Amino acid sequence: MPTMRAVVVDTPGDPDQLTIRDIERPEPKPHEVRIRVQATALNRADTYQRRGHYPPPEGAPDTLGLEAAGTIDAVGTDVIDWAPGDRVCALLPGGGYAEYAVAHAGHVLPVPNGIDWIQAAAFPEVFLTAYQALHWLANLNEGETVLIHAGASGVGTAATQIARLHDAIVIATASAPKHDICREAGAQHTIDYENEDFAERVPAITEHGADVVIDFVGAPYFNRNIEVMATDGRLVQLATMGGSTVNDMSLRALMAKRIHMHASTLRSRSDAYKTRLVQVVRAVLDGYWEAGRIAPVIDSVMDWTRVAEAHRRMEANANAGKIVLQVEA
């Protein structure tokens, strides 16, 4: 039975529970490809799963890792669009923290010429999530104002770049030391959430309010998000890092502004949904990526043997952009 090295969590808990050891190497199903992983990237969901709070979907590997980049080394019997040797990155339901990972063939993207493995590994999750949020859920129009919370995060910086492709006005919230990262991604305005109230700053920036709000914080921001939104505004809730229960919510406030609210997680979406999303993102964003007009913001690159350190950095909110684990030098 062929084996491979992978990061495993034998007992849910703190980062010290992450270890690398041999497990069975996966074989691609008829609709899958197998990737020899060069690099993978951290996502907040990995830390939740490590603690036992975010179990993988049915049928997914129980090892961590929602994206990876590398070279295809085997394809399933039904796969016709990919071949061994193709340079790719992929959206995964799990299993990216390993020497080999299997991916649905429809969830794979080609790595453009000139893009290295580090950037490729950091691309799928954040740009697919950001594109879905802005275009499929919020229906962003050119020139609108977008408020992006956690603006220095991987998804936050990706959303900023996509919004700017459509001439949107971007307001990003982040701690003050991360404001340069937000501006480099394209945000015209930044708010220091530690020392400023965005409910006061946003009206000073735009009289009509934010047309779109992308939020990861949840309950502590909900009422203030509604307060600063424009009429017919769209709120997209992608996480609840600050809590999930909103106290004293006024439905009248939502109705008065005709607010549209969308809540979404990408991991639990159907294979067909993810395939359509990948197809659209390839058609729309591949040219921008290859030309260098968009790119994942990289916080740090670590050898995957330092995976516990990488998780600690993310949980301390010390990163700005993506933390990438290099699996093969």
PDB file of C-alpha atoms in Angstrom, residues 68-316:
ATOM      1  CA  ALA A  68      -2.785  23.228  -2.838  1.00  0.00           C
ATOM      2  CA  ALA A  69      -0.534  23.723  -5.832  1.00  0.00           C
ATOM      3  CA  GLY A  70       1.683  21.259  -7.625  1.00  0.00           C
ATOM      4  CA  THR A  71       1.969  18.917 -10.594  1.00  0.00           C
ATOM      5  CA  ILE A  72      -0.659  16.376 -11.572  1.00  0.00           C
ATOM      6  CA  ASP A  73       0.788  12.870 -11.301  1.00  0.00           C
ATOM      7  CA  ALA A  74      -2.331  10.749 -11.928  1.00  0.00           C
ATOM      8  CA  VAL A  75      -5.829  11.225 -13.325  1.00  0.00           C
ATOM      9  CA  GLY A  76      -9.075   9.306 -12.926  1.00  0.00           C
ATOM     10  CA  THR A  77     -10.564   7.300 -15.748  1.00  0.00           C
ATOM     11  CA  ASP A  78     -13.206   9.946 -16.587  1.00  0.00           C
ATOM     12  CA  VAL A  79     -10.840  12.929 -16.638  1.00  0.00           C
ATOM     13  CA  ILE A  80     -10.177  14.372 -20.091  1.00  0.00           C
ATOM     14  CA  ASP A  81      -9.144  17.987 -19.393  1.00  0.00           C
ATOM     15  CA  TRP A  82      -6.009  17.298 -17.341  1.00  0.00           C
ATOM     16  CA  ALA A  83      -2.938  15.114 -17.758  1.00  0.00           C
ATOM     17  CA  PRO A  84       0.094  14.103 -15.697  1.00  0.00           C
ATOM     18  CA  GLY A  85       2.652  16.879 -15.712  1.00  0.00           C
ATOM     19  CA  ASP A  86       0.145  19.764 -15.758  1.00  0.00           C
ATOM     20  CA  ARG A  87       0.996  22.609 -13.363  1.00  0.00           C
ATOM     21  CA  VAL A  88      -2.133  23.335 -11.340  1.00  0.00           C
ATOM     22  CA  CYS A  89      -3.669  24.673  -8.168  1.00  0.00           C
ATOM     23  CA  ALA A  90      -6.910  23.404  -6.739  1.00  0.00           C
ATOM     24  CA  LEU A  91      -9.748  24.000  -4.317  1.00  0.00           C
ATOM     25  CA  LEU A  92      -9.947  21.041  -1.949  1.00  0.00           C
ATOM     26  CA  PRO A  93     -12.489  19.753   0.602  1.00  0.00           C
ATOM     27  CA  GLY A  94      -9.460  18.777   2.718  1.00  0.00           C
ATOM     28  CA  GLY A  95      -6.145  16.976   2.451  1.00  0.00           C
ATOM     29  CA  GLY A  96      -3.880  19.762   1.195  1.00  0.00           C
ATOM     30  CA  TYR A  97      -1.335  19.453   4.026  1.00  0.00           C
ATOM     31  CA  ALA A  98       0.273  16.400   2.426  1.00  0.00           C
ATOM     32  CA  GLU A  99       2.721  15.233  -0.206  1.00  0.00           C
ATOM     33  CA  TYR A 100      -0.197  14.203  -2.447  1.00  0.00           C
ATOM     34  CA  ALA A 101      -3.775  15.473  -2.624  1.00  0.00           C
ATOM     35  CA  VAL A 102      -6.751  14.478  -4.740  1.00  0.00           C
ATOM     36  CA  ALA A 103      -9.067  17.084  -6.225  1.00  0.00           C
ATOM     37  CA  HIS A 104     -12.263  17.044  -8.240  1.00  0.00           C
ATOM     38  CA  ALA A 105     -11.171  17.691 -11.828  1.00  0.00           C
ATOM     39  CA  GLY A 106     -13.642  20.559 -12.054  1.00  0.00           C
ATOM     40  CA  HIS A 107     -12.074  22.327  -9.075  1.00  0.00           C
ATOM     41  CA  VAL A 108      -8.626  22.631 -10.635  1.00  0.00           C
ATOM     42  CA  LEU A 109      -7.100  25.747 -12.178  1.00  0.00           C
ATOM     43  CA  PRO A 110      -4.032  25.955 -14.424  1.00  0.00           C
ATOM     44  CA  VAL A 111      -1.065  27.851 -13.006  1.00  0.00           C
ATOM     45  CA  PRO A 112      -0.141  30.580 -15.515  1.00  0.00           C
ATOM     46  CA  ASN A 113       3.387  30.908 -16.822  1.00  0.00           C
ATOM     47  CA  GLY A 114       5.550  32.948 -14.481  1.00  0.00           C
ATOM     48  CA  ILE A 115       3.486  32.156 -11.373  1.00  0.00           C
ATOM     49  CA  ASP A 116       5.436  30.278  -8.711  1.00  0.00           C
ATOM     50  CA  TRP A 117       4.141  27.553  -6.414  1.00  0.00           C
ATOM     51  CA  ILE A 118       3.872  29.899  -3.423  1.00  0.00           C
ATOM     52  CA  GLN A 119       1.514  32.285  -5.195  1.00  0.00           C
ATOM     53  CA  ALA A 120      -0.364  29.409  -6.825  1.00  0.00           C
ATOM     54  CA  ALA A 121      -1.030  27.696  -3.498  1.00  0.00           C
ATOM     55  CA  ALA A 122      -2.458  30.904  -2.044  1.00  0.00           C
ATOM     56  CA  PHE A 123      -4.814  31.669  -4.943  1.00  0.00           C
ATOM     57  CA  PRO A 124      -7.788  29.259  -5.056  1.00  0.00           C
ATOM     58  CA  GLU A 125      -9.594  29.637  -1.747  1.00  0.00           C
ATOM     59  CA  VAL A 126      -9.370  33.411  -1.417  1.00  0.00           C
ATOM     60  CA  PHE A 127     -10.075  34.435  -5.001  1.00  0.00           C
ATOM     61  CA  LEU A 128     -12.904  31.941  -5.477  1.00  0.00           C
ATOM     62  CA  THR A 129     -14.453  33.040  -2.166  1.00  0.00           C
ATOM     63  CA  ALA A 130     -14.021  36.724  -2.950  1.00  0.00           C
ATOM     64  CA  TYR A 131     -15.395  36.446  -6.482  1.00  0.00           C
ATOM     65  CA  GLN A 132     -18.406  34.476  -5.270  1.00  0.00           C
ATOM     66  CA  ALA A 133     -19.086  37.043  -2.542  1.00  0.00           C
ATOM     67  CA  LEU A 134     -18.800  40.125  -4.726  1.00  0.00           C
ATOM     68  CA  HIS A 135     -20.393  38.928  -7.951  1.00  0.00           C
ATOM     69  CA  TRP A 136     -22.591  35.893  -7.364  1.00  0.00           C
ATOM     70  CA  LEU A 137     -23.966  37.058  -4.013  1.00  0.00           C
ATOM     71  CA  ALA A 138     -23.606  40.852  -3.849  1.00  0.00           C
ATOM     72  CA  ASN A 139     -23.974  41.493  -7.597  1.00  0.00           C
ATOM     73  CA  LEU A 140     -21.393  44.274  -7.456  1.00  0.00           C
ATOM     74  CA  ASN A 141     -21.851  47.080  -9.975  1.00  0.00           C
ATOM     75  CA  GLU A 142     -19.131  49.349 -11.318  1.00  0.00           C
ATOM     76  CA  GLY A 143     -18.377  52.360  -9.171  1.00  0.00           C
ATOM     77  CA  GLU A 144     -20.157  51.134  -6.058  1.00  0.00           C
ATOM     78  CA  THR A 145     -18.751  51.490  -2.548  1.00  0.00           C
ATOM     79  CA  VAL A 146     -17.601  48.311  -0.820  1.00  0.00           C
ATOM     80  CA  LEU A 147     -16.804  48.018   2.893  1.00  0.00           C
ATOM     81  CA  ILE A 148     -14.494  45.057   3.500  1.00  0.00           C
ATOM     82  CA  HIS A 149     -13.872  43.978   7.067  1.00  0.00           C
ATOM     83  CA  ALA A 150     -10.670  42.056   7.860  1.00  0.00           C
ATOM     84  CA  GLY A 151      -9.286  43.945   4.905  1.00  0.00           C
ATOM     85  CA  ALA A 152      -5.733  42.627   5.359  1.00  0.00           C
ATOM     86  CA  SER A 153      -6.789  38.974   5.363  1.00  0.00           C
ATOM     87  CA  GLY A 154      -6.343  36.683   2.391  1.00  0.00           C
ATOM     88  CA  VAL A 155      -9.982  36.985   1.301  1.00  0.00           C
ATOM     89  CA  GLY A 156     -10.045  40.669   2.223  1.00  0.00           C
ATOM     90  CA  THR A 157      -7.094  41.568  -0.004  1.00  0.00           C
ATOM     91  CA  ALA A 158      -8.444  39.375  -2.815  1.00  0.00           C
ATOM     92  CA  ALA A 159     -11.871  41.029  -2.579  1.00  0.00           C
ATOM     93  CA  THR A 160     -10.243  44.461  -2.675  1.00  0.00           C
ATOM     94  CA  GLN A 161      -8.369  43.609  -5.863  1.00  0.00           C
ATOM     95  CA  ILE A 162     -11.459  42.186  -7.569  1.00  0.00           C
ATOM     96  CA  ALA A 163     -13.574  45.176  -6.535  1.00  0.00           C
ATOM     97  CA  ARG A 164     -10.990  47.587  -7.911  1.00  0.00           C
ATOM     98  CA  LEU A 165     -11.123  45.817 -11.287  1.00  0.00           C
ATOM     99  CA  HIS A 166     -14.689  47.156 -11.412  1.00  0.00           C
ATOM    100  CA  ASP A 167     -13.723  50.676 -10.286  1.00  0.00           C
ATOM    101  CA  ALA A 168     -15.377  50.197  -6.927  1.00  0.00           C
ATOM    102  CA  ILE A 169     -14.518  52.457  -4.004  1.00  0.00           C
ATOM    103  CA  VAL A 170     -13.065  50.190  -1.312  1.00  0.00           C
ATOM    104  CA  ILE A 171     -13.080  50.945   2.414  1.00  0.00           C
ATOM    105  CA  ALA A 172     -11.083  48.379   4.393  1.00  0.00           C
ATOM    106  CA  THR A 173     -11.026  47.849   8.145  1.00  0.00           C
ATOM    107  CA  ALA A 174      -7.838  46.489   9.728  1.00  0.00           C
ATOM    108  CA  SER A 175      -5.470  47.235  12.564  1.00  0.00           C
ATOM    109  CA  ALA A 176      -3.274  50.254  11.835  1.00  0.00           C
ATOM    110  CA  PRO A 177      -0.039  48.284  11.144  1.00  0.00           C
ATOM    111  CA  LYS A 178      -1.865  46.458   8.322  1.00  0.00           C
ATOM    112  CA  HIS A 179      -3.194  49.529   6.527  1.00  0.00           C
ATOM    113  CA  ASP A 180      -0.314  49.615   4.041  1.00  0.00           C
ATOM    114  CA  ILE A 181      -1.209  46.070   2.959  1.00  0.00           C
ATOM    115  CA  CYS A 182      -4.812  47.140   2.374  1.00  0.00           C
ATOM    116  CA  ARG A 183      -3.738  50.165   0.338  1.00  0.00           C
ATOM    117  CA  GLU A 184      -1.302  48.133  -1.726  1.00  0.00           C
ATOM    118  CA  ALA A 185      -4.190  45.784  -2.562  1.00  0.00           C
ATOM    119  CA  GLY A 186      -6.144  48.816  -3.812  1.00  0.00           C
ATOM    120  CA  ALA A 187      -8.220  50.135  -0.897  1.00  0.00           C
ATOM    121  CA  GLN A 188      -8.686  53.901  -1.135  1.00  0.00           C
ATOM    122  CA  HIS A 189      -9.752  54.249   2.500  1.00  0.00           C
ATOM    123  CA  THR A 190      -8.688  52.387   5.638  1.00  0.00           C
ATOM    124  CA  ILE A 191     -10.193  52.321   9.119  1.00  0.00           C
ATOM    125  CA  ASP A 192      -8.326  51.247  12.259  1.00  0.00           C
ATOM    126  CA  TYR A 193     -10.914  49.020  13.916  1.00  0.00           C
ATOM    127  CA  GLU A 194      -8.953  49.024  17.194  1.00  0.00           C
ATOM    128  CA  ASN A 195      -9.124  52.806  17.659  1.00  0.00           C
ATOM    129  CA  GLU A 196     -11.883  53.997  15.327  1.00  0.00           C
ATOM    130  CA  ASP A 197     -15.570  53.216  14.973  1.00  0.00           C
ATOM    131  CA  PHE A 198     -16.344  52.354  11.365  1.00  0.00           C
ATOM    132  CA  ALA A 199     -19.946  53.405  11.968  1.00  0.00           C
ATOM    133  CA  GLU A 200     -18.626  56.966  12.364  1.00  0.00           C
ATOM    134  CA  ARG A 201     -15.946  56.850   9.669  1.00  0.00           C
ATOM    135  CA  VAL A 202     -17.952  55.363   6.789  1.00  0.00           C
ATOM    136  CA  PRO A 203     -20.537  58.222   6.693  1.00  0.00           C
ATOM    137  CA  ALA A 204     -17.653  60.686   6.631  1.00  0.00           C
ATOM    138  CA  ILE A 205     -16.208  58.909   3.595  1.00  0.00           C
ATOM    139  CA  THR A 206     -19.429  58.393   1.640  1.00  0.00           C
ATOM    140  CA  GLU A 207     -22.729  60.140   2.269  1.00  0.00           C
ATOM    141  CA  HIS A 208     -24.912  57.469   0.678  1.00  0.00           C
ATOM    142  CA  GLY A 209     -23.306  54.582   2.585  1.00  0.00           C
ATOM    143  CA  ALA A 210     -21.747  51.271   1.567  1.00  0.00           C
ATOM    144  CA  ASP A 211     -23.493  49.474  -1.278  1.00  0.00           C
ATOM    145  CA  VAL A 212     -21.801  46.188  -0.359  1.00  0.00           C
ATOM    146  CA  VAL A 213     -20.397  44.965   2.953  1.00  0.00           C
ATOM    147  CA  ILE A 214     -18.170  41.880   3.157  1.00  0.00           C
ATOM    148  CA  ASP A 215     -17.999  40.753   6.787  1.00  0.00           C
ATOM    149  CA  PHE A 216     -16.133  38.017   8.649  1.00  0.00           C
ATOM    150  CA  VAL A 217     -16.665  39.299  12.203  1.00  0.00           C
ATOM    151  CA  GLY A 218     -20.363  38.653  12.702  1.00  0.00           C
ATOM    152  CA  ALA A 219     -22.439  39.641  15.720  1.00  0.00           C
ATOM    153  CA  PRO A 220     -20.416  42.613  17.060  1.00  0.00           C
ATOM    154  CA  TYR A 221     -20.541  44.311  13.644  1.00  0.00           C
ATOM    155  CA  PHE A 222     -24.030  43.401  12.463  1.00  0.00           C
ATOM    156  CA  ASN A 223     -26.052  46.402  13.646  1.00  0.00           C
ATOM    157  CA  ARG A 224     -23.326  48.853  12.707  1.00  0.00           C
ATOM    158  CA  ASN A 225     -23.066  47.267   9.259  1.00  0.00           C
ATOM    159  CA  ILE A 226     -26.764  47.937   8.710  1.00  0.00           C
ATOM    160  CA  GLU A 227     -26.334  51.474  10.009  1.00  0.00           C
ATOM    161  CA  VAL A 228     -23.655  52.372   7.420  1.00  0.00           C
ATOM    162  CA  MET A 229     -25.224  50.625   4.437  1.00  0.00           C
ATOM    163  CA  ALA A 230     -26.887  52.341   1.525  1.00  0.00           C
ATOM    164  CA  THR A 231     -30.483  51.733   0.522  1.00  0.00           C
ATOM    165  CA  ASP A 232     -30.687  48.413  -1.360  1.00  0.00           C
ATOM    166  CA  GLY A 233     -27.308  47.508   0.104  1.00  0.00           C
ATOM    167  CA  ARG A 234     -26.037  43.925   0.150  1.00  0.00           C
ATOM    168  CA  LEU A 235     -24.433  42.352   3.203  1.00  0.00           C
ATOM    169  CA  VAL A 236     -22.397  39.181   2.631  1.00  0.00           C
ATOM    170  CA  GLN A 237     -21.582  37.254   5.822  1.00  0.00           C
ATOM    171  CA  LEU A 238     -18.645  34.892   5.306  1.00  0.00           C
ATOM    172  CA  ALA A 239     -17.677  34.104   8.906  1.00  0.00           C
ATOM    173  CA  THR A 240     -18.567  34.853  12.520  1.00  0.00           C
ATOM    174  CA  MET A 241     -15.144  35.260  14.113  1.00  0.00           C
ATOM    175  CA  GLY A 242     -16.524  37.646  16.728  1.00  0.00           C
ATOM    176  CA  GLY A 243     -19.676  35.711  17.562  1.00  0.00           C
ATOM    177  CA  SER A 244     -22.827  34.426  15.894  1.00  0.00           C
ATOM    178  CA  THR A 245     -25.691  35.685  18.085  1.00  0.00           C
ATOM    179  CA  VAL A 246     -26.926  39.219  17.404  1.00  0.00           C
ATOM    180  CA  ASN A 247     -28.694  40.983  20.254  1.00  0.00           C
ATOM    181  CA  ASP A 248     -31.305  43.706  19.730  1.00  0.00           C
ATOM    182  CA  MET A 249     -31.491  43.325  15.975  1.00  0.00           C
ATOM    183  CA  SER A 250     -34.129  45.523  14.356  1.00  0.00           C
ATOM    184  CA  LEU A 251     -35.918  44.044  11.367  1.00  0.00           C
ATOM    185  CA  ARG A 252     -37.328  47.515  10.747  1.00  0.00           C
ATOM    186  CA  ALA A 253     -33.795  48.762  10.070  1.00  0.00           C
ATOM    187  CA  LEU A 254     -33.350  46.058   7.429  1.00  0.00           C
ATOM    188  CA  MET A 255     -36.708  46.822   5.869  1.00  0.00           C
ATOM    189  CA  ALA A 256     -36.229  50.591   5.863  1.00  0.00           C
ATOM    190  CA  LYS A 257     -33.119  50.248   3.693  1.00  0.00           C
ATOM    191  CA  ARG A 258     -34.307  47.180   1.754  1.00  0.00           C
ATOM    192  CA  ILE A 259     -31.152  45.349   2.809  1.00  0.00           C
ATOM    193  CA  HIS A 260     -30.272  42.101   1.061  1.00  0.00           C
ATOM    194  CA  MET A 261     -28.400  39.697   3.300  1.00  0.00           C
ATOM    195  CA  HIS A 262     -26.426  36.674   2.102  1.00  0.00           C
ATOM    196  CA  ALA A 263     -24.593  34.142   4.240  1.00  0.00           C
ATOM    197  CA  SER A 264     -22.251  31.640   2.683  1.00  0.00           C
ATOM    198  CA  THR A 265     -19.495  29.098   3.188  1.00  0.00           C
ATOM    199  CA  LEU A 266     -17.725  27.676   0.144  1.00  0.00           C
ATOM    200  CA  ARG A 267     -16.534  24.343   1.538  1.00  0.00           C
ATOM    201  CA  SER A 268     -20.024  22.893   1.921  1.00  0.00           C
ATOM    202  CA  ARG A 269     -21.189  23.854  -1.571  1.00  0.00           C
ATOM    203  CA  SER A 270     -21.937  21.098  -4.066  1.00  0.00           C
ATOM    204  CA  ASP A 271     -19.305  19.868  -6.506  1.00  0.00           C
ATOM    205  CA  ALA A 272     -21.389  21.233  -9.367  1.00  0.00           C
ATOM    206  CA  TYR A 273     -21.539  24.695  -7.774  1.00  0.00           C
ATOM    207  CA  LYS A 274     -17.773  24.774  -7.209  1.00  0.00           C
ATOM    208  CA  THR A 275     -17.143  23.588 -10.762  1.00  0.00           C
ATOM    209  CA  ARG A 276     -19.233  26.435 -12.183  1.00  0.00           C
ATOM    210  CA  LEU A 277     -17.468  28.926  -9.923  1.00  0.00           C
ATOM    211  CA  VAL A 278     -14.027  27.688 -10.995  1.00  0.00           C
ATOM    212  CA  GLN A 279     -15.029  27.930 -14.656  1.00  0.00           C
ATOM    213  CA  VAL A 280     -16.206  31.513 -14.265  1.00  0.00           C
ATOM    214  CA  VAL A 281     -13.165  32.592 -12.251  1.00  0.00           C
ATOM    215  CA  ARG A 282     -10.842  31.005 -14.843  1.00  0.00           C
ATOM    216  CA  ALA A 283     -12.613  32.869 -17.647  1.00  0.00           C
ATOM    217  CA  VAL A 284     -12.674  36.215 -15.851  1.00  0.00           C
ATOM    218  CA  LEU A 285      -9.530  36.316 -13.712  1.00  0.00           C
ATOM    219  CA  ASP A 286      -6.875  34.120 -15.371  1.00  0.00           C
ATOM    220  CA  GLY A 287      -5.740  36.916 -17.674  1.00  0.00           C
ATOM    221  CA  TYR A 288      -5.494  39.403 -14.811  1.00  0.00           C
ATOM    222  CA  TRP A 289      -3.513  36.890 -12.728  1.00  0.00           C
ATOM    223  CA  GLU A 290      -1.066  36.078 -15.504  1.00  0.00           C
ATOM    224  CA  ALA A 291      -0.608  39.792 -16.228  1.00  0.00           C
ATOM    225  CA  GLY A 292       0.094  40.548 -12.567  1.00  0.00           C
ATOM    226  CA  ARG A 293      -2.961  42.753 -12.077  1.00  0.00           C
ATOM    227  CA  ILE A 294      -4.194  40.517  -9.278  1.00  0.00           C
ATOM    228  CA  ALA A 295      -2.206  38.262  -6.944  1.00  0.00           C
ATOM    229  CA  PRO A 296      -2.653  36.741  -3.511  1.00  0.00           C
ATOM    230  CA  VAL A 297      -0.963  38.757  -0.791  1.00  0.00           C
ATOM    231  CA  ILE A 298       1.645  36.556   0.889  1.00  0.00           C
ATOM    232  CA  ASP A 299       2.276  37.101   4.581  1.00  0.00           C
ATOM    233  CA  SER A 300       4.940  34.448   5.092  1.00  0.00           C
ATOM    234  CA  VAL A 301       6.298  31.181   3.714  1.00  0.00           C
ATOM    235  CA  MET A 302       7.253  28.356   6.067  1.00  0.00           C
ATOM    236  CA  ASP A 303       8.451  24.820   5.608  1.00  0.00           C
ATOM    237  CA  TRP A 304       5.530  22.552   6.396  1.00  0.00           C
ATOM    238  CA  THR A 305       7.423  21.070   9.331  1.00  0.00           C
ATOM    239  CA  ARG A 306       6.685  24.418  11.011  1.00  0.00           C
ATOM    240  CA  VAL A 307       2.936  23.967  10.625  1.00  0.00           C
ATOM    241  CA  ALA A 308       2.273  24.456  14.361  1.00  0.00           C
ATOM    242  CA  GLU A 309       4.072  27.801  14.259  1.00  0.00           C
ATOM    243  CA  ALA A 310       2.034  28.792  11.218  1.00  0.00           C
ATOM    244  CA  HIS A 311      -1.236  28.001  13.014  1.00  0.00           C
ATOM    245  CA  ARG A 312      -0.146  30.013  16.042  1.00  0.00           C
ATOM    246  CA  ARG A 313       0.598  32.997  13.817  1.00  0.00           C
ATOM    247  CA  MET A 314      -2.853  32.845  12.241  1.00  0.00           C
ATOM    248  CA  GLU A 315      -4.662  32.420  15.549  1.00  0.00           C
ATOM    249  CA  ALA A 316      -2.806  35.431  16.950  1.00  0.00           C
TER     250      ALA A 316
END
